[in-house]
C-alpha positions as semicolon CSV with decimal commas, in nm:
position;residue;x (nm);y (nm);z (nm)
1;M;-8,956;25,939;10,849
2;H;-9,000;25,638;10,618
3;L;-8,994;25,863;10,314
4;G;-8,674;26,032;10,434
5;V;-8,504;25,695;10,473
6;F;-8,622;25,592;10,128
7;V;-8,481;25,913;9,977
8;A;-8,145;25,869;10,155
9;V;-8,115;25,504;10,048
10;S;-8,219;25,592;9,692
11;A;-7,953;25,866;9,680
12;S;-7,699;25,611;9,803
13;W;-7,802;25,385;9,517
14;F;-7,729;25,660;9,265
15;L;-7,383;25,704;9,416
16;F;-7,335;25,325;9,438
17;G;-7,428;25,275;9,072
18;G;-7,221;25,571;8,967
19;L;-6,912;25,412;9,121
20;F;-6,939;25,126;8,878
21;L;-7,066;25,316;8,575
22;F;-6,876;25,644;8,585
23;H;-6,555;25,586;8,779
24;K;-6,246;25,686;8,590
25;K;-6,127;25,370;8,421
26;P;-5,749;25,324;8,405
27;P;-5,594;25,200;8,081
28;K;-5,726;24,854;8,004
29;A;-5,488;24,583;8,121
30;P;-5,455;24,273;7,907
31;E;-5,642;23,987;8,066
32;S;-5,444;23,675;8,149
33;K;-5,714;23,453;8,304
34;R;-6,093;23,464;8,363
35;D;-6,335;23,237;8,549
36;R;-6,684;23,255;8,396
37;V;-6,842;23,069;8,690
38;S;-6,847;23,400;8,872
39;L;-7,116;23,511;8,624
40;V;-7,362;23,277;8,799
41;G;-7,291;23,457;9,126
42;I;-7,343;23,795;8,955
43;V;-7,684;23,683;8,829
44;L;-7,790;23,553;9,174
45;Q;-7,679;23,881;9,336
46;G;-7,878;24,075;9,074
47;I;-8,189;23,866;9,140
48;A;-8,146;23,935;9,515
49;Y;-8,141;24,310;9,447
50;A;-8,455;24,275;9,233
51;L;-8,628;24,081;9,513
52;V;-8,552;24,339;9,778
53;W;-8,697;24,615;9,557
54;S;-8,996;24,405;9,441
55;F;-9,136;24,282;9,773
56;R;-9,228;24,633;9,888
57;R;-9,426;24,724;10,194
58;P;-9,652;25,033;10,225
59;W;-9,460;25,358;10,282
60;S;-9,601;25,430;10,625
61;V;-9,539;25,078;10,762
62;A;-9,224;24,982;10,952
63;L;-9,043;24,655;10,876
64;F;-9,176;24,520;11,206
65;P;-9,414;24,676;11,459
66;M;-9,192;24,864;11,705
67;P;-9,197;25,170;11,929
68;V;-9,113;25,505;11,765
69;P;-8,768;25,537;11,932
70;L;-8,668;25,204;11,782
71;Q;-8,802;25,314;11,442
72;V;-8,584;25,625;11,464
73;A;-8,281;25,417;11,560
74;L;-8,344;25,172;11,275
75;A;-8,386;25,463;11,033
76;A;-8,054;25,612;11,142
77;F;-7,883;25,271;11,117
78;T;-8,028;25,218;10,767
79;V;-7,908;25,554;10,636
80;G;-7,566;25,505;10,799
81;L;-7,536;25,154;10,653
82;A;-7,617;25,282;10,303
83;G;-7,358;25,560;10,334
84;A;-7,092;25,329;10,474
85;S;-7,158;25,079;10,199
86;V;-7,105;25,338;9,928
87;W;-6,785;25,451;10,100
88;I;-6,636;25,099;10,129
89;V;-6,715;25,016;9,766
90;S;-6,562;25,346;9,653
91;A;-6,247;25,283;9,853
92;A;-6,218;24,928;9,721
93;V;-6,262;25,025;9,356
94;R;-6,001;25,301;9,395
95;T;-5,760;25,060;9,563
96;L;-5,798;24,796;9,291
97;G;-5,741;25,040;9,004
98;K;-5,695;24,861;8,672
99;Q;-5,748;24,520;8,835
100;W;-6,116;24,588;8,907
101;A;-6,370;24,399;8,693
102;F;-6,731;24,276;8,713
103;A;-6,640;23,912;8,668
104;A;-6,346;23,713;8,815
105;R;-6,028;23,766;8,618
106;L;-5,655;23,820;8,642
107;V;-5,474;24,081;8,437
108;E;-5,110;24,079;8,325
109;E;-4,887;24,183;8,611
110;H;-5,174;24,126;8,856
111;K;-5,084;24,214;9,215
112;L;-5,234;24,078;9,535
113;I;-5,401;24,379;9,694
114;T;-5,392;24,369;10,075
115;E;-5,403;24,737;10,171
116;G;-5,687;24,981;10,227
117;P;-6,021;24,806;10,279
118;Y;-5,855;24,481;10,165
119;G;-5,670;24,482;10,498
120;F;-6,002;24,425;10,678
121;V;-6,184;24,193;10,439
122;R;-6,067;24,015;10,121
123;N;-6,379;24,119;9,931
124;P;-6,484;24,467;10,048
125;I;-6,691;24,532;9,736
126;Y;-6,916;24,238;9,834
127;T;-6,928;24,370;10,190
128;G;-7,053;24,705;10,053
129;M;-7,295;24,534;9,816
130;L;-7,438;24,335;10,109
131;G;-7,472;24,656;10,307
132;M;-7,669;24,819;10,025
133;L;-7,896;24,514;10,003
134;V;-7,966;24,522;10,377
135;A;-8,015;24,899;10,383
136;T;-8,258;24,878;10,090
137;G;-8,446;24,592;10,256
138;L;-8,474;24,783;10,582
139;A;-8,594;25,092;10,396
140;V;-8,848;24,950;10,152
141;S;-8,887;24,574;10,159
142;H;-9,122;24,336;10,334
143;W;-8,924;24,114;10,568
144;V;-8,996;23,809;10,348
145;G;-8,842;23,984;10,048
146;L;-8,537;24,087;10,252
147;L;-8,490;23,733;10,386
148;A;-8,519;23,575;10,039
149;A;-8,285;23,837;9,894
150;L;-8,026;23,770;10,167
151;V;-8,029;23,396;10,095
152;L;-7,982;23,446;9,719
153;F;-7,724;23,719;9,762
154;N;-7,516;23,507;9,998
155;I;-7,524;23,211;9,761
156;G;-7,419;23,437;9,475
157;T;-7,144;23,593;9,684
158;A;-7,012;23,252;9,790
159;I;-6,992;23,149;9,422
160;R;-6,808;23,470;9,331
161;V;-6,567;23,448;9,626
162;R;-6,477;23,087;9,545
163;S;-6,432;23,169;9,177
164;E;-6,209;23,469;9,242
165;E;-6,008;23,301;9,511
166;K;-5,940;23,002;9,289
167;L;-5,772;23,239;9,045
168;L;-5,583;23,418;9,323
169;R;-5,460;23,090;9,476
170;G;-5,336;22,979;9,138
171;A;-5,152;23,306;9,082
172;F;-5,016;23,380;9,431
173;G;-5,008;23,040;9,608
174;T;-4,875;23,062;9,964
175;E;-4,885;23,444;9,963
176;F;-5,263;23,431;9,907
177;E;-5,305;23,145;10,158
178;A;-5,135;23,351;10,430
179;Y;-5,354;23,652;10,344
180;A;-5,670;23,434;10,350
181;R;-5,579;23,298;10,696
182;R;-5,521;23,651;10,827
183;V;-5,814;23,840;10,667
184;P;-6,179;23,720;10,650
185;A;-6,362;23,700;10,316
186;V;-6,660;23,933;10,358
187;F;-6,736;24,013;10,723
188;P;-6,464;24,165;10,941
189;R;-6,368;23,911;11,210
190;L;-6,636;23,659;11,100
191;Y;-6,637;23,521;10,743
């Protein structure tokens, strides 16, 4: 069972990575503004992913000792979370189109996107990234590695969210403020 979960999560990683590397890129839009502080967040998120993969536990060992039915339920949850994470990132990248970028930036004629997954959270790509981190941790990591990765990832995400939202507030003012009051940043109905 543990090997099956590992294979499913690994396959999700190939799809997840492919979304960023091989998605059809629209014509490049001229950049009007960029915030390089978001690069710090990107680095912290990357370190978090490295931690979750580095602090591995033996293949045949569950994250915590638990009865077999709970192991099966956790395995199903893990595979479902990985799949849902890939789906939300895919939907978000498609919805953003030419406005999507690794680091915080605005392009000429930038629009405030509030439809699709952006109607549920302001940063669905980060929601999907967090889901992949958790799924990976549940599939392969020691709980200490998963906990450390979650702390670093959340710090990196907070930096990126603040960086990007500073640009959006500057560009869209009250329109963005109303959107931010209505839609949470990363977790539906929470944050």
